Amino acid sequence: MIPAEFDYVAPDTLDEALSALSQGGEDAKLLAGGHSLLPAMKLRIARPALLIDVGRIDDLSYVREEGDTIAIGALTRHKDVASAPALREQCPIVSHTAGQVGDPQVRHRGTIGGSLAHGDPASDLPTVILALHGELVARGPEGDRAIPAREFFTGVWQTALEPNEMLVEIRVPKLGSAGWSYTKMSRRAQDWATVAVAAVVHGNGSVERASIALTNMGATSLRATAVEEALVGGATAADAAAHAADGTDPPSDHAASSDFRRHLACVLTRRALEEAGAH
C-alpha cells in the first residue's frame, strides 16, 4: 500500500529536529532507520502529517565509556553497536544482541534508538536494556531527562517519551565478571523473536543478584521477578526457570499460541541461566 500524504523535513542538527518536532506536535514522527515506521505507514497504522528524518544528525552516533557506564548515541546503527570495542569488552550482551537483530540490511540501517523508541514487545534490544537496568535519556524543550528502562516501555508501541521529546542516549552498566545470555527462538533468522530471554547473573559460586527479562511475553518487555527471587534463594537454574511465565500475558498469533509461548519461556530461561553461569 501507499502511505497517506505527509510533509518531510531532514534537519542537520538536533536542535533543528527538536524544533520541527515541537512545531509538528502529535502529528509529527521521527524517522531514523525506518524499518518499523515505514511499514506501519504503508499499512496506514501510522499516519503522520510530518516526517522528520534525523538520519543526518551525526552527533548522536557514538559509543563511549563514562565511568562505570557506557553511553550509546540513539542514532548508532545496530552494526556499530555490535562491533563497538567498549561494548564487546564491558557489556557484551548489548553488542551480541545487536548482532542478532534482523538481517545485515536491517543492521546497517536500523538504529538502537529507533528500536527502543518504537516500543515493540517483540523487539530484542528493549529486553536487554531492561535486564541491565539501563537508562534512556530524552531531550525536549525543557532539556534532558533520564528515564529508567523499567519506566520507559508502557505498552505495545508505547513509551514514556512525550510528543515533543526525542531519545538521544542510552546508558548501560559495565558488567565486570557478571554472567550473561540473550537466548531467543524465532521462526526464521530475520524474524521477530517468538520468545527471547535476557539474563544477567552476578555472583561467584552462588547467585547474589540476577536480572531476567522476557521478549514477547506481554505488552512490553517484562522482568521475570519470580525467577530472580528463586535464583537468589538458592534454586537451581531448572527450578527457577519453571517460574518464567508467572504473571505474563503472552499473545497468540501466527508464530505461536500463548500456551506455547509460556512453555517456551521456561525452556529458554533455563538455557539462558545455564549459559549465564547460574547452576
PDB file of C-alpha atoms in Angstrom:
ATOM      1  CA  MET A   1       0.000   0.000   0.000  1.00  0.00           C
ATOM      2  CA  ILE A   2       0.960   3.648  -0.409  1.00  0.00           C
ATOM      3  CA  PRO A   3       1.329   5.807   2.739  1.00  0.00           C
ATOM      4  CA  ALA A   4      -1.030   8.707   3.348  1.00  0.00           C
ATOM      5  CA  GLU A   5       0.276  12.109   2.249  1.00  0.00           C
ATOM      6  CA  PHE A   6       2.804  13.766   4.573  1.00  0.00           C
ATOM      7  CA  ASP A   7       5.320  16.610   4.732  1.00  0.00           C
ATOM      8  CA  TYR A   8       9.039  15.785   5.029  1.00  0.00           C
ATOM      9  CA  VAL A   9      11.998  17.604   6.572  1.00  0.00           C
ATOM     10  CA  ALA A  10      15.597  16.452   7.092  1.00  0.00           C
ATOM     11  CA  PRO A  11      17.271  18.586   9.788  1.00  0.00           C
ATOM     12  CA  ASP A  12      21.053  18.650  10.085  1.00  0.00           C
ATOM     13  CA  THR A  13      21.200  19.267  13.839  1.00  0.00           C
ATOM     14  CA  LEU A  14      19.446  18.015  16.965  1.00  0.00           C
ATOM     15  CA  ASP A  15      18.133  21.500  17.758  1.00  0.00           C
ATOM     16  CA  GLU A  16      16.538  21.712  14.318  1.00  0.00           C
ATOM     17  CA  ALA A  17      14.958  18.290  14.790  1.00  0.00           C
ATOM     18  CA  LEU A  18      13.523  19.223  18.194  1.00  0.00           C
ATOM     19  CA  SER A  19      12.161  22.489  16.792  1.00  0.00           C
ATOM     20  CA  ALA A  20      10.413  20.627  13.973  1.00  0.00           C
ATOM     21  CA  LEU A  21       9.082  18.085  16.466  1.00  0.00           C
ATOM     22  CA  SER A  22       7.617  20.805  18.692  1.00  0.00           C
ATOM     23  CA  GLN A  23       6.021  22.544  15.733  1.00  0.00           C
ATOM     24  CA  GLY A  24       4.576  19.303  14.362  1.00  0.00           C
ATOM     25  CA  GLY A  25       3.122  18.210  17.691  1.00  0.00           C
ATOM     26  CA  GLU A  26       1.436  14.820  17.924  1.00  0.00           C
ATOM     27  CA  ASP A  27       1.128  14.673  14.111  1.00  0.00           C
ATOM     28  CA  ALA A  28       4.933  14.519  13.685  1.00  0.00           C
ATOM     29  CA  LYS A  29       7.068  11.369  13.663  1.00  0.00           C
ATOM     30  CA  LEU A  30      10.824  10.909  13.779  1.00  0.00           C
ATOM     31  CA  LEU A  31      12.418   8.732  11.098  1.00  0.00           C
ATOM     32  CA  ALA A  32      15.732   7.008  11.871  1.00  0.00           C
ATOM     33  CA  GLY A  33      16.323   3.696  10.061  1.00  0.00           C
ATOM     34  CA  GLY A  34      12.667   3.452   9.084  1.00  0.00           C
ATOM     35  CA  HIS A  35      12.314  -0.328   9.392  1.00  0.00           C
ATOM     36  CA  SER A  36       9.418  -0.053  11.844  1.00  0.00           C
ATOM     37  CA  LEU A  37       7.788   3.253  10.899  1.00  0.00           C
ATOM     38  CA  LEU A  38       7.672   2.927   7.111  1.00  0.00           C
ATOM     39  CA  PRO A  39       5.847  -0.451   7.070  1.00  0.00           C
ATOM     40  CA  ALA A  40       3.349   0.970   9.585  1.00  0.00           C
ATOM     41  CA  MET A  41       2.825   3.980   7.310  1.00  0.00           C
ATOM     42  CA  LYS A  42       2.279   1.762   4.284  1.00  0.00           C
ATOM     43  CA  LEU A  43      -0.407  -0.132   6.193  1.00  0.00           C
ATOM     44  CA  ARG A  44      -1.737   3.233   7.424  1.00  0.00           C
ATOM     45  CA  ILE A  45      -1.396   2.115  11.024  1.00  0.00           C
ATOM     46  CA  ALA A  46       0.706   5.282  11.368  1.00  0.00           C
ATOM     47  CA  ARG A  47      -0.366   8.432   9.503  1.00  0.00           C
ATOM     48  CA  PRO A  48       1.996  11.271  10.472  1.00  0.00           C
ATOM     49  CA  ALA A  49       1.382  14.659   8.896  1.00  0.00           C
ATOM     50  CA  LEU A  50       5.095  15.457   9.232  1.00  0.00           C
ATOM     51  CA  LEU A  51       8.042  13.080   8.892  1.00  0.00           C
ATOM     52  CA  ILE A  52      11.288  14.303  10.440  1.00  0.00           C
ATOM     53  CA  ASP A  53      14.294  12.407   9.056  1.00  0.00           C
ATOM     54  CA  VAL A  54      17.000  12.514  11.744  1.00  0.00           C
ATOM     55  CA  GLY A  55      19.419  10.220   9.910  1.00  0.00           C
ATOM     56  CA  ARG A  56      21.798  13.092   9.089  1.00  0.00           C
ATOM     57  CA  ILE A  57      22.476  14.041  12.726  1.00  0.00           C
ATOM     58  CA  ASP A  58      25.945  12.545  13.160  1.00  0.00           C
ATOM     59  CA  ASP A  59      26.338  13.860  16.727  1.00  0.00           C
ATOM     60  CA  LEU A  60      24.046  11.099  18.022  1.00  0.00           C
ATOM     61  CA  SER A  61      26.088   8.194  16.678  1.00  0.00           C
ATOM     62  CA  TYR A  62      28.695   7.103  19.242  1.00  0.00           C
ATOM     63  CA  VAL A  63      29.669   4.548  21.884  1.00  0.00           C
ATOM     64  CA  ARG A  64      31.841   5.829  24.736  1.00  0.00           C
ATOM     65  CA  GLU A  65      32.809   4.898  28.266  1.00  0.00           C
ATOM     66  CA  GLU A  66      31.732   7.198  31.087  1.00  0.00           C
ATOM     67  CA  GLY A  67      32.935   5.890  34.442  1.00  0.00           C
ATOM     68  CA  ASP A  68      31.050   2.711  35.331  1.00  0.00           C
ATOM     69  CA  THR A  69      28.661   3.086  32.423  1.00  0.00           C
ATOM     70  CA  ILE A  70      28.722   3.045  28.632  1.00  0.00           C
ATOM     71  CA  ALA A  71      26.813   5.728  26.733  1.00  0.00           C
ATOM     72  CA  ILE A  72      25.356   4.895  23.328  1.00  0.00           C
ATOM     73  CA  GLY A  73      24.059   7.588  20.994  1.00  0.00           C
ATOM     74  CA  ALA A  74      20.473   6.921  19.937  1.00  0.00           C
ATOM     75  CA  LEU A  75      21.327   7.074  16.218  1.00  0.00           C
ATOM     76  CA  THR A  76      24.095   4.480  16.441  1.00  0.00           C
ATOM     77  CA  ARG A  77      23.436   1.782  13.832  1.00  0.00           C
ATOM     78  CA  HIS A  78      22.970  -1.791  15.026  1.00  0.00           C
ATOM     79  CA  LYS A  79      26.104  -2.851  13.133  1.00  0.00           C
ATOM     80  CA  ASP A  80      28.163  -0.262  15.029  1.00  0.00           C
ATOM     81  CA  VAL A  81      26.675  -1.287  18.377  1.00  0.00           C
ATOM     82  CA  ALA A  82      27.569  -4.895  17.547  1.00  0.00           C
ATOM     83  CA  SER A  83      31.189  -4.054  16.724  1.00  0.00           C
ATOM     84  CA  ALA A  84      31.933  -1.350  19.335  1.00  0.00           C
ATOM     85  CA  PRO A  85      35.015  -2.424  21.359  1.00  0.00           C
ATOM     86  CA  ALA A  86      33.750  -0.789  24.575  1.00  0.00           C
ATOM     87  CA  LEU A  87      30.542  -2.829  24.479  1.00  0.00           C
ATOM     88  CA  ARG A  88      32.180  -6.069  23.361  1.00  0.00           C
ATOM     89  CA  GLU A  89      34.605  -5.828  26.297  1.00  0.00           C
ATOM     90  CA  GLN A  90      32.494  -4.212  29.034  1.00  0.00           C
ATOM     91  CA  CYS A  91      28.841  -5.039  28.255  1.00  0.00           C
ATOM     92  CA  PRO A  92      28.875  -7.807  25.658  1.00  0.00           C
ATOM     93  CA  ILE A  93      25.189  -8.716  25.984  1.00  0.00           C
ATOM     94  CA  VAL A  94      24.351  -5.469  24.146  1.00  0.00           C
ATOM     95  CA  SER A  95      26.806  -5.973  21.279  1.00  0.00           C
ATOM     96  CA  HIS A  96      25.834  -9.644  20.971  1.00  0.00           C
ATOM     97  CA  THR A  97      22.125  -8.845  20.800  1.00  0.00           C
ATOM     98  CA  ALA A  98      22.599  -6.017  18.302  1.00  0.00           C
ATOM     99  CA  GLY A  99      24.331  -8.546  16.059  1.00  0.00           C
ATOM    100  CA  GLN A 100      21.193 -10.729  16.177  1.00  0.00           C
ATOM    101  CA  VAL A 101      18.747  -8.012  15.063  1.00  0.00           C
ATOM    102  CA  GLY A 102      17.076  -8.715  11.725  1.00  0.00           C
ATOM    103  CA  ASP A 103      19.462  -9.270   8.830  1.00  0.00           C
ATOM    104  CA  PRO A 104      22.556  -7.386   7.575  1.00  0.00           C
ATOM    105  CA  GLN A 105      20.460  -4.818   5.700  1.00  0.00           C
ATOM    106  CA  VAL A 106      18.455  -4.045   8.834  1.00  0.00           C
ATOM    107  CA  ARG A 107      21.597  -3.842  10.988  1.00  0.00           C
ATOM    108  CA  HIS A 108      23.259  -1.424   8.546  1.00  0.00           C
ATOM    109  CA  ARG A 109      20.288   0.988   8.530  1.00  0.00           C
ATOM    110  CA  GLY A 110      18.430   0.437  11.799  1.00  0.00           C
ATOM    111  CA  THR A 111      19.401   2.329  14.964  1.00  0.00           C
ATOM    112  CA  ILE A 112      19.329   1.353  18.614  1.00  0.00           C
ATOM    113  CA  GLY A 113      17.328   4.459  19.494  1.00  0.00           C
ATOM    114  CA  GLY A 114      14.754   3.787  16.798  1.00  0.00           C
ATOM    115  CA  SER A 115      14.284   0.238  18.066  1.00  0.00           C
ATOM    116  CA  LEU A 116      13.822   1.352  21.674  1.00  0.00           C
ATOM    117  CA  ALA A 117      11.573   4.327  20.889  1.00  0.00           C
ATOM    118  CA  HIS A 118       9.299   2.131  18.767  1.00  0.00           C
ATOM    119  CA  GLY A 119       8.429   0.101  21.881  1.00  0.00           C
ATOM    120  CA  ASP A 120       7.694  -3.215  20.171  1.00  0.00           C
ATOM    121  CA  PRO A 121       7.397  -6.006  22.790  1.00  0.00           C
ATOM    122  CA  ALA A 122       8.798  -8.478  20.227  1.00  0.00           C
ATOM    123  CA  SER A 123      11.994  -6.469  19.751  1.00  0.00           C
ATOM    124  CA  ASP A 124      15.314  -7.691  21.160  1.00  0.00           C
ATOM    125  CA  LEU A 125      17.067  -4.601  22.491  1.00  0.00           C
ATOM    126  CA  PRO A 126      14.323  -3.308  24.833  1.00  0.00           C
ATOM    127  CA  THR A 127      14.524  -6.576  26.764  1.00  0.00           C
ATOM    128  CA  VAL A 128      18.298  -6.374  27.115  1.00  0.00           C
ATOM    129  CA  ILE A 129      18.238  -2.741  28.252  1.00  0.00           C
ATOM    130  CA  LEU A 130      15.539  -3.668  30.797  1.00  0.00           C
ATOM    131  CA  ALA A 131      17.608  -6.580  32.143  1.00  0.00           C
ATOM    132  CA  LEU A 132      20.600  -4.239  32.504  1.00  0.00           C
ATOM    133  CA  HIS A 133      18.602  -1.621  34.460  1.00  0.00           C
ATOM    134  CA  GLY A 134      19.636   0.825  31.758  1.00  0.00           C
ATOM    135  CA  GLU A 135      18.679   4.482  31.469  1.00  0.00           C
ATOM    136  CA  LEU A 136      17.257   6.215  28.410  1.00  0.00           C
ATOM    137  CA  VAL A 137      17.867   9.934  28.009  1.00  0.00           C
ATOM    138  CA  ALA A 138      15.172  12.026  26.351  1.00  0.00           C
ATOM    139  CA  ARG A 139      15.655  15.614  25.213  1.00  0.00           C
ATOM    140  CA  GLY A 140      12.858  18.129  24.818  1.00  0.00           C
ATOM    141  CA  PRO A 141      12.151  21.848  25.266  1.00  0.00           C
ATOM    142  CA  GLU A 142      12.911  21.613  28.995  1.00  0.00           C
ATOM    143  CA  GLY A 143      16.263  19.872  28.485  1.00  0.00           C
ATOM    144  CA  ASP A 144      17.321  16.289  29.224  1.00  0.00           C
ATOM    145  CA  ARG A 145      15.645  13.748  31.489  1.00  0.00           C
ATOM    146  CA  ALA A 146      16.875  10.245  32.301  1.00  0.00           C
ATOM    147  CA  ILE A 147      14.164   7.566  32.260  1.00  0.00           C
ATOM    148  CA  PRO A 148      14.832   4.164  33.887  1.00  0.00           C
ATOM    149  CA  ALA A 149      14.202   1.316  31.477  1.00  0.00           C
ATOM    150  CA  ARG A 150      11.565  -0.136  33.819  1.00  0.00           C
ATOM    151  CA  GLU A 151       9.512   3.064  33.314  1.00  0.00           C
ATOM    152  CA  PHE A 152      10.239   3.675  29.641  1.00  0.00           C
ATOM    153  CA  PHE A 153       8.164   0.922  27.990  1.00  0.00           C
ATOM    154  CA  THR A 154       4.489   1.499  28.744  1.00  0.00           C
ATOM    155  CA  GLY A 155       2.543  -0.619  26.211  1.00  0.00           C
ATOM    156  CA  VAL A 156       2.516  -2.052  22.709  1.00  0.00           C
ATOM    157  CA  TRP A 157       4.363   0.549  20.600  1.00  0.00           C
ATOM    158  CA  GLN A 158       4.111   2.988  23.505  1.00  0.00           C
ATOM    159  CA  THR A 159       6.847   4.601  25.581  1.00  0.00           C
ATOM    160  CA  ALA A 160       7.252   7.332  28.176  1.00  0.00           C
ATOM    161  CA  LEU A 161       8.528   9.785  25.547  1.00  0.00           C
ATOM    162  CA  GLU A 162       6.472  12.967  25.261  1.00  0.00           C
ATOM    163  CA  PRO A 163       5.389  14.077  21.762  1.00  0.00           C
ATOM    164  CA  ASN A 164       7.982  16.868  21.797  1.00  0.00           C
ATOM    165  CA  GLU A 165      10.845  14.693  23.073  1.00  0.00           C
ATOM    166  CA  MET A 166      13.492  12.691  21.249  1.00  0.00           C
ATOM    167  CA  LEU A 167      15.513   9.782  22.615  1.00  0.00           C
ATOM    168  CA  VAL A 168      19.149  10.887  22.438  1.00  0.00           C
ATOM    169  CA  GLU A 169      21.196   8.436  24.529  1.00  0.00           C
ATOM    170  CA  ILE A 170      21.132   5.009  26.160  1.00  0.00           C
ATOM    171  CA  ARG A 171      23.253   4.271  29.231  1.00  0.00           C
ATOM    172  CA  VAL A 172      24.153   0.737  30.333  1.00  0.00           C
ATOM    173  CA  PRO A 173      26.417  -0.501  33.137  1.00  0.00           C
ATOM    174  CA  LYS A 174      29.726  -2.248  32.712  1.00  0.00           C
ATOM    175  CA  LEU A 175      29.156  -5.865  33.656  1.00  0.00           C
ATOM    176  CA  GLY A 176      32.528  -6.805  35.080  1.00  0.00           C
ATOM    177  CA  SER A 177      32.548 -10.533  35.865  1.00  0.00           C
ATOM    178  CA  ALA A 178      28.755 -10.998  35.650  1.00  0.00           C
ATOM    179  CA  GLY A 179      27.469 -13.848  33.512  1.00  0.00           C
ATOM    180  CA  TRP A 180      25.015 -13.053  30.737  1.00  0.00           C
ATOM    181  CA  SER A 181      22.953 -14.529  27.942  1.00  0.00           C
ATOM    182  CA  TYR A 182      20.410 -13.480  25.333  1.00  0.00           C
ATOM    183  CA  THR A 183      18.661 -16.592  24.084  1.00  0.00           C
ATOM    184  CA  LYS A 184      15.834 -16.445  21.576  1.00  0.00           C
ATOM    185  CA  MET A 185      13.700 -18.563  19.304  1.00  0.00           C
ATOM    186  CA  SER A 186      12.288 -17.266  16.027  1.00  0.00           C
ATOM    187  CA  ARG A 187      10.729 -18.984  13.035  1.00  0.00           C
ATOM    188  CA  ARG A 188      13.363 -17.611  10.657  1.00  0.00           C
ATOM    189  CA  ALA A 189      16.686 -15.929  11.372  1.00  0.00           C
ATOM    190  CA  GLN A 190      15.452 -12.449  10.415  1.00  0.00           C
ATOM    191  CA  ASP A 191      12.056 -12.711  12.144  1.00  0.00           C
ATOM    192  CA  TRP A 192      10.973 -11.074  15.380  1.00  0.00           C
ATOM    193  CA  ALA A 193      11.569 -13.304  18.376  1.00  0.00           C
ATOM    194  CA  THR A 194       8.744 -15.712  19.154  1.00  0.00           C
ATOM    195  CA  VAL A 195      10.124 -15.571  22.702  1.00  0.00           C
ATOM    196  CA  ALA A 196      13.521 -14.499  23.999  1.00  0.00           C
ATOM    197  CA  VAL A 197      15.234 -14.218  27.385  1.00  0.00           C
ATOM    198  CA  ALA A 198      17.917 -11.830  28.620  1.00  0.00           C
ATOM    199  CA  ALA A 199      19.783 -12.973  31.735  1.00  0.00           C
ATOM    200  CA  VAL A 200      22.412 -11.126  33.775  1.00  0.00           C
ATOM    201  CA  VAL A 201      23.733 -13.038  36.798  1.00  0.00           C
ATOM    202  CA  HIS A 202      26.101 -11.740  39.484  1.00  0.00           C
ATOM    203  CA  GLY A 203      27.874 -13.963  41.988  1.00  0.00           C
ATOM    204  CA  ASN A 204      30.822 -16.255  42.447  1.00  0.00           C
ATOM    205  CA  GLY A 205      29.639 -19.785  43.087  1.00  0.00           C
ATOM    206  CA  SER A 206      26.187 -18.742  44.295  1.00  0.00           C
ATOM    207  CA  VAL A 207      23.841 -16.173  42.756  1.00  0.00           C
ATOM    208  CA  GLU A 208      23.952 -12.865  44.621  1.00  0.00           C
ATOM    209  CA  ARG A 209      21.896 -10.840  42.131  1.00  0.00           C
ATOM    210  CA  ALA A 210      20.057 -11.763  38.959  1.00  0.00           C
ATOM    211  CA  SER A 211      18.111  -9.809  36.383  1.00  0.00           C
ATOM    212  CA  ILE A 212      15.957 -11.732  33.919  1.00  0.00           C
ATOM    213  CA  ALA A 213      13.806 -10.140  31.227  1.00  0.00           C
ATOM    214  CA  LEU A 214      11.474 -11.605  28.606  1.00  0.00           C
ATOM    215  CA  THR A 215      10.706 -10.685  24.993  1.00  0.00           C
ATOM    216  CA  ASN A 216       7.204 -11.070  23.515  1.00  0.00           C
ATOM    217  CA  MET A 217       5.565 -12.310  26.701  1.00  0.00           C
ATOM    218  CA  GLY A 218       3.255  -9.317  27.206  1.00  0.00           C
ATOM    219  CA  ALA A 219       2.512  -5.782  26.073  1.00  0.00           C
ATOM    220  CA  THR A 220       6.089  -4.747  26.894  1.00  0.00           C
ATOM    221  CA  SER A 221       9.364  -6.442  27.697  1.00  0.00           C
ATOM    222  CA  LEU A 222       8.929  -7.954  31.170  1.00  0.00           C
ATOM    223  CA  ARG A 223      11.093  -8.700  34.190  1.00  0.00           C
ATOM    224  CA  ALA A 224      10.789 -12.308  35.366  1.00  0.00           C
ATOM    225  CA  THR A 225      10.948 -11.393  39.047  1.00  0.00           C
ATOM    226  CA  ALA A 226       9.849 -14.832  40.266  1.00  0.00           C
ATOM    227  CA  VAL A 227      12.859 -16.362  38.514  1.00  0.00           C
ATOM    228  CA  GLU A 228      15.182 -13.758  40.019  1.00  0.00           C
ATOM    229  CA  GLU A 229      13.890 -14.375  43.541  1.00  0.00           C
ATOM    230  CA  ALA A 230      14.168 -18.150  43.149  1.00  0.00           C
ATOM    231  CA  LEU A 231      17.783 -17.900  41.994  1.00  0.00           C
ATOM    232  CA  VAL A 232      18.821 -15.637  44.868  1.00  0.00           C
ATOM    233  CA  GLY A 233      17.033 -18.022  47.207  1.00  0.00           C
ATOM    234  CA  GLY A 234      19.271 -20.883  46.072  1.00  0.00           C
ATOM    235  CA  ALA A 235      17.102 -22.606  43.433  1.00  0.00           C
ATOM    236  CA  THR A 236      18.759 -24.396  40.542  1.00  0.00           C
ATOM    237  CA  ALA A 237      18.535 -22.930  37.069  1.00  0.00           C
ATOM    238  CA  ALA A 238      15.948 -25.540  36.091  1.00  0.00           C
ATOM    239  CA  ASP A 239      13.775 -24.943  39.165  1.00  0.00           C
ATOM    240  CA  ALA A 240      13.987 -21.153  38.856  1.00  0.00           C
ATOM    241  CA  ALA A 241      13.188 -21.263  35.131  1.00  0.00           C
ATOM    242  CA  ALA A 242       9.928 -23.073  35.853  1.00  0.00           C
ATOM    243  CA  HIS A 243       8.607 -19.708  37.104  1.00  0.00           C
ATOM    244  CA  ALA A 244       9.463 -17.795  33.910  1.00  0.00           C
ATOM    245  CA  ALA A 245       5.868 -17.456  32.711  1.00  0.00           C
ATOM    246  CA  ASP A 246       4.481 -16.412  36.108  1.00  0.00           C
ATOM    247  CA  GLY A 247       2.390 -13.253  35.748  1.00  0.00           C
ATOM    248  CA  THR A 248       2.850 -12.981  31.983  1.00  0.00           C
ATOM    249  CA  ASP A 249       0.184 -12.484  29.303  1.00  0.00           C
ATOM    250  CA  PRO A 250       1.767 -13.607  26.026  1.00  0.00           C
ATOM    251  CA  PRO A 251      -0.059 -13.081  22.718  1.00  0.00           C
ATOM    252  CA  SER A 252      -1.392 -15.740  20.380  1.00  0.00           C
ATOM    253  CA  ASP A 253      -0.565 -15.099  16.727  1.00  0.00           C
ATOM    254  CA  HIS A 254       0.676 -16.768  13.542  1.00  0.00           C
ATOM    255  CA  ALA A 255       4.016 -17.569  15.175  1.00  0.00           C
ATOM    256  CA  ALA A 256       2.798 -19.308  18.351  1.00  0.00           C
ATOM    257  CA  SER A 257      -0.064 -19.699  20.784  1.00  0.00           C
ATOM    258  CA  SER A 258       0.082 -18.093  24.202  1.00  0.00           C
ATOM    259  CA  ASP A 259       0.388 -21.527  25.832  1.00  0.00           C
ATOM    260  CA  PHE A 260       3.332 -22.454  23.644  1.00  0.00           C
ATOM    261  CA  ARG A 261       4.997 -19.137  24.478  1.00  0.00           C
ATOM    262  CA  ARG A 262       4.632 -19.870  28.194  1.00  0.00           C
ATOM    263  CA  HIS A 263       6.274 -23.255  27.716  1.00  0.00           C
ATOM    264  CA  LEU A 264       8.983 -21.759  25.521  1.00  0.00           C
ATOM    265  CA  ALA A 265       9.739 -19.048  28.076  1.00  0.00           C
ATOM    266  CA  CYS A 266      10.558 -21.710  30.677  1.00  0.00           C
ATOM    267  CA  VAL A 267      12.758 -23.675  28.266  1.00  0.00           C
ATOM    268  CA  LEU A 268      14.671 -20.616  27.033  1.00  0.00           C
ATOM    269  CA  THR A 269      15.065 -19.212  30.539  1.00  0.00           C
ATOM    270  CA  ARG A 270      16.725 -22.420  31.706  1.00  0.00           C
ATOM    271  CA  ARG A 271      19.096 -22.291  28.736  1.00  0.00           C
ATOM    272  CA  ALA A 272      19.868 -18.615  29.329  1.00  0.00           C
ATOM    273  CA  LEU A 273      20.550 -19.164  33.031  1.00  0.00           C
ATOM    274  CA  GLU A 274      22.857 -22.088  32.331  1.00  0.00           C
ATOM    275  CA  GLU A 275      24.723 -20.029  29.729  1.00  0.00           C
ATOM    276  CA  ALA A 276      24.988 -17.122  32.183  1.00  0.00           C
ATOM    277  CA  GLY A 277      26.528 -19.446  34.753  1.00  0.00           C
ATOM    278  CA  ALA A 278      23.617 -19.989  37.150  1.00  0.00           C
ATOM    279  CA  HIS A 279      23.559 -23.697  38.049  1.00  0.00           C
TER     280      HIS A 279
END
